[in-house]
């Protein structure tokens, strides 16, 4: 297992035991990212790992990789894990962008058996949203804040006065007869070779649909495309404030670790 490029090679056992830390793992379609998170600072305190997601990404194959990560980072205590699906009480309830064999799987039990530690499994966009609300672009924000992640699909996380409404899955809203993520996900821009103006028009249509339903005070835009926010944010016409995410690629890791500590710590 190879540490991610640019990671710091440190032994978890060498870290100051006074630091509150938990392992966070972010399962994606192409990669699994993990790191031990400083729960007070919202950052990884030891090496950050990134490994390819096995294909096909079946429950046994993913569980094997998660077990390897937990052993490599010497996990001791609750582990937070994100997954790109609806998660209710640890049970995977959808499979829009993952292997259908996941539907009905008890993810908590699967990963607890693989790691030997208590596990809190949650939706990936919800985890990223928690990180942004605690440490990033939503910190100290009251009212309704909606995080939207544009990537292979569209993820969403809604917070009302800082409290998460889980599993909103707003990427599956219907827009002109199709799933919103089929119209406005970042991958659509790549696949159709759209310029910023054309893609921003699609993203704006989606955000205006969400705005009509929820009247948020702020949108936080996440996903890799947020690093080029200056190219499309000025083109949006929604009334709500729109800001780029601040936590970068570690958002899922951080949010998962925070949630695990709060639920199981």
Coordinates of C-alpha atoms in Angstrom, one line a residue:
X1 CA 0.0 0.0 0.0
X2 CA 1.6 3.2 -1.1
X3 CA 1.2 6.6 0.8
X4 CA -0.4 9.3 -1.3
X5 CA 2.0 11.6 -3.1
X6 CA 3.0 14.5 -0.8
X7 CA 2.0 12.7 2.4
X8 CA 4.1 12.9 5.6
X9 CA 5.7 9.6 6.6
X10 CA 5.2 9.4 10.3
X11 CA 4.4 6.5 12.6
X12 CA 1.1 6.8 14.4
X13 CA 2.7 5.5 17.5
X14 CA 5.0 8.6 17.6
X15 CA 2.2 11.1 17.8
X16 CA 1.3 13.0 21.0
X17 CA -1.3 10.9 22.8
X18 CA -3.0 14.1 24.0
X19 CA -4.2 14.8 20.5
X20 CA -7.8 13.7 20.0
X21 CA -7.7 11.6 16.8
X22 CA -9.7 9.1 14.8
X23 CA -9.3 7.2 11.6
X24 CA -11.4 8.5 8.7
X25 CA -11.8 6.6 5.4
X26 CA -13.4 7.9 2.3
X27 CA -14.5 5.2 -0.2
X28 CA -14.8 6.5 -3.8
X29 CA -15.5 5.0 -7.1
X30 CA -11.8 5.1 -8.2
X31 CA -9.9 5.5 -4.9
X32 CA -10.1 4.9 -1.2
X33 CA -8.5 7.7 0.9
X34 CA -7.7 7.5 4.6
X35 CA -6.0 9.4 7.3
X36 CA -5.8 9.7 11.1
X37 CA -7.6 13.0 11.8
X38 CA -6.8 15.6 14.5
X39 CA -10.4 16.2 15.7
X40 CA -9.7 19.6 17.1
X41 CA -7.8 21.0 14.1
X42 CA -9.7 19.1 11.4
X43 CA -6.5 17.8 9.6
X44 CA -4.6 14.6 9.2
X45 CA -1.9 14.1 11.8
X46 CA -0.2 11.1 10.2
X47 CA 0.4 9.8 6.7
X48 CA -2.6 10.0 4.4
X49 CA -3.1 6.9 2.4
X50 CA -4.7 6.6 -1.0
X51 CA -5.2 3.2 -2.8
X52 CA -7.2 2.2 -5.9
X53 CA -10.7 1.0 -5.3
X54 CA -10.9 -2.7 -6.3
X55 CA -12.9 -3.5 -9.4
X56 CA -15.5 -4.8 -9.2
X57 CA -16.1 -2.9 -6.0
X58 CA -18.0 -5.7 -4.2
X59 CA -18.5 -5.7 -0.4
X60 CA -15.9 -8.4 0.2
X61 CA -13.3 -6.7 -2.0
X62 CA -13.8 -3.3 -0.3
X63 CA -13.9 -4.8 3.2
X64 CA -10.5 -6.4 2.5
X65 CA -9.0 -3.1 1.6
X66 CA -10.5 -1.3 4.6
X67 CA -9.0 -4.0 6.9
X68 CA -5.6 -3.4 5.3
X69 CA -5.9 0.4 5.9
X70 CA -6.9 -0.1 9.5
X71 CA -4.0 -2.3 10.2
X72 CA -1.5 0.0 8.4
X73 CA -2.7 3.0 10.4
X74 CA -3.0 1.0 13.6
X75 CA -6.6 2.1 14.2
X76 CA -7.6 2.0 17.8
X77 CA -11.1 3.1 18.5
X78 CA -14.1 4.2 16.4
X79 CA -13.6 4.5 12.7
X80 CA -15.6 6.7 10.4
X81 CA -16.2 5.5 6.9
X82 CA -17.9 7.3 4.0
X83 CA -19.7 5.5 1.1
X84 CA -21.5 6.9 -2.0
X85 CA -25.0 5.7 -1.1
X86 CA -27.9 6.2 1.2
X87 CA -26.9 4.8 4.6
X88 CA -29.6 4.2 7.3
X89 CA -28.4 2.7 10.6
X90 CA -25.4 1.2 8.9
X91 CA -27.4 -0.4 6.1
X92 CA -26.6 0.5 2.5
X93 CA -29.8 1.6 0.8
X94 CA -28.9 2.5 -2.7
X95 CA -26.4 1.8 -5.4
X96 CA -26.5 4.6 -8.0
X97 CA -22.8 4.6 -8.7
X98 CA -21.6 1.4 -6.9
X99 CA -22.0 -2.3 -7.4
X100 CA -25.6 -3.3 -6.8
X101 CA -24.6 -6.1 -4.5
X102 CA -24.2 -3.4 -1.8
X103 CA -27.9 -2.8 -1.5
X104 CA -29.1 -4.2 1.8
X105 CA -25.5 -4.8 3.1
X106 CA -24.9 -4.1 6.8
X107 CA -21.9 -1.9 6.2
X108 CA -21.2 -1.3 9.9
X109 CA -21.0 -5.0 10.6
X110 CA -19.0 -5.8 7.4
X111 CA -16.3 -3.2 8.2
X112 CA -16.3 -3.9 12.0
X113 CA -15.4 -7.5 11.1
X114 CA -12.7 -6.4 8.8
X115 CA -11.1 -3.9 11.2
X116 CA -11.8 -5.2 14.6
X117 CA -13.0 -1.7 15.6
X118 CA -16.4 0.0 16.0
X119 CA -17.4 1.6 12.7
X120 CA -19.8 4.4 11.8
X121 CA -20.7 4.3 8.1
X122 CA -22.3 7.4 6.5
X123 CA -23.1 9.0 3.1
X124 CA -20.0 10.5 1.5
X125 CA -21.5 14.0 0.8
X126 CA -22.8 14.2 4.4
X127 CA -19.3 13.5 5.7
X128 CA -17.8 16.2 3.5
X129 CA -20.5 18.6 4.6
X130 CA -19.7 17.9 8.3
X131 CA -16.1 18.8 7.7
X132 CA -17.0 22.1 5.9
X133 CA -19.5 23.0 8.7
X134 CA -17.0 22.3 11.4
X135 CA -13.8 23.6 10.0
X136 CA -14.4 25.1 6.5
X137 CA -16.7 27.2 4.4
X138 CA -19.7 26.6 6.7
X139 CA -18.1 27.2 10.0
X140 CA -20.2 29.2 12.4
X141 CA -23.0 29.6 9.8
X142 CA -26.6 29.6 11.0
X143 CA -29.6 29.2 8.8
X144 CA -29.8 26.7 5.9
X145 CA -26.6 25.7 4.3
X146 CA -26.4 23.2 1.4
X147 CA -23.2 21.6 0.3
X148 CA -23.3 20.3 -3.3
X149 CA -20.4 18.2 -4.6
X150 CA -20.0 18.0 -8.4
X151 CA -18.0 15.0 -9.5
X152 CA -18.9 11.7 -11.2
X153 CA -22.4 12.4 -9.8
X154 CA -23.8 15.2 -7.6
X155 CA -23.8 14.8 -3.8
X156 CA -25.6 16.9 -1.3
X157 CA -25.7 17.7 2.4
X158 CA -28.3 20.0 4.0
X159 CA -27.6 21.7 7.4
X160 CA -30.2 23.6 9.3
X161 CA -28.6 25.7 12.0
X162 CA -25.7 23.4 11.9
X163 CA -27.7 20.1 12.2
X164 CA -27.4 17.6 9.3
X165 CA -30.4 16.3 7.5
X166 CA -28.9 13.0 6.3
X167 CA -29.1 11.2 3.0
X168 CA -30.7 14.0 0.9
X169 CA -29.4 12.7 -2.4
X170 CA -30.4 15.8 -4.3
X171 CA -28.3 14.8 -7.3
X172 CA -31.3 12.6 -8.2
X173 CA -33.8 15.4 -8.5
X174 CA -35.5 15.3 -11.9
X175 CA -34.7 18.1 -14.2
X176 CA -36.4 18.1 -17.6
X177 CA -37.0 14.4 -17.4
X178 CA -33.6 13.2 -16.3
X179 CA -31.6 12.8 -13.1
X180 CA -29.9 16.1 -12.3
X181 CA -26.5 14.5 -12.1
X182 CA -26.9 13.2 -15.6
X183 CA -27.2 16.9 -16.7
X184 CA -24.9 18.8 -14.4
X185 CA -22.2 16.6 -12.8
X186 CA -18.6 17.6 -13.4
X187 CA -18.1 14.5 -15.5
X188 CA -20.7 15.8 -17.9
X189 CA -18.5 18.8 -18.6
X190 CA -15.6 16.4 -19.3
X191 CA -17.5 13.9 -21.3
X192 CA -19.2 16.5 -23.6
X193 CA -16.1 18.8 -23.6
X194 CA -18.2 21.7 -22.4
X195 CA -16.6 25.2 -21.8
X196 CA -17.2 26.9 -18.5
X197 CA -20.1 29.0 -19.8
X198 CA -22.1 26.0 -21.0
X199 CA -21.4 23.9 -18.0
X200 CA -22.2 26.8 -15.6
X201 CA -25.6 27.2 -17.3
X202 CA -26.3 23.5 -16.4
X203 CA -25.0 23.8 -12.9
X204 CA -27.1 27.0 -12.4
X205 CA -30.2 25.3 -13.6
X206 CA -29.6 22.6 -11.0
X207 CA -28.8 25.0 -8.2
X208 CA -31.9 27.1 -9.0
X209 CA -34.0 24.0 -8.7
X210 CA -32.6 23.2 -5.3
X211 CA -33.0 26.9 -4.3
X212 CA -36.7 26.9 -5.2
X213 CA -37.2 23.8 -2.9
X214 CA -35.1 24.8 0.1
X215 CA -34.3 28.6 0.0
X216 CA -30.8 28.1 1.4
X217 CA -28.8 31.0 2.8
X218 CA -25.5 29.6 1.4
X219 CA -24.4 27.0 -1.1
X220 CA -21.0 25.4 -0.6
X221 CA -19.6 23.9 -3.8
X222 CA -17.4 20.9 -3.4
X223 CA -15.7 18.3 -5.6
X224 CA -12.5 18.7 -7.7
X225 CA -14.2 21.4 -9.8
X226 CA -14.4 23.7 -6.8
X227 CA -10.7 24.4 -7.3
X228 CA -11.6 26.4 -10.4
X229 CA -14.5 28.2 -8.8
X230 CA -13.5 31.5 -10.2
X231 CA -14.3 30.1 -13.6
X232 CA -18.0 29.5 -13.0
X233 CA -19.2 31.1 -9.7
X234 CA -19.5 34.5 -11.4
X235 CA -21.8 32.9 -14.0
X236 CA -24.4 31.6 -11.5
X237 CA -27.6 33.5 -11.0
X238 CA -29.0 31.9 -7.7
X239 CA -29.9 34.3 -5.0
X240 CA -28.2 32.5 -2.2
X241 CA -24.5 33.1 -1.5
X242 CA -22.3 30.6 -3.3
X243 CA -18.8 29.8 -2.0
X244 CA -16.2 27.1 -2.8
X245 CA -15.5 24.3 -0.3
X246 CA -12.4 24.9 1.8
X247 CA -11.5 21.4 3.0
X248 CA -10.3 20.0 -0.3
X249 CA -9.8 16.2 -0.8
X250 CA -9.6 15.5 2.9
X251 CA -13.2 16.6 3.6
X252 CA -14.7 13.1 3.5
X253 CA -11.9 11.7 5.8
X254 CA -12.3 14.6 8.3
X255 CA -16.1 14.5 8.4
X256 CA -16.2 10.7 8.8
X257 CA -13.7 10.8 11.7
X258 CA -15.6 13.6 13.4
X259 CA -18.9 11.8 13.0
X260 CA -17.4 8.5 14.4
X261 CA -16.2 10.3 17.5
X262 CA -19.5 12.0 18.1
X263 CA -21.6 8.8 17.6
X264 CA -19.3 6.2 19.0
X265 CA -16.5 7.9 20.9

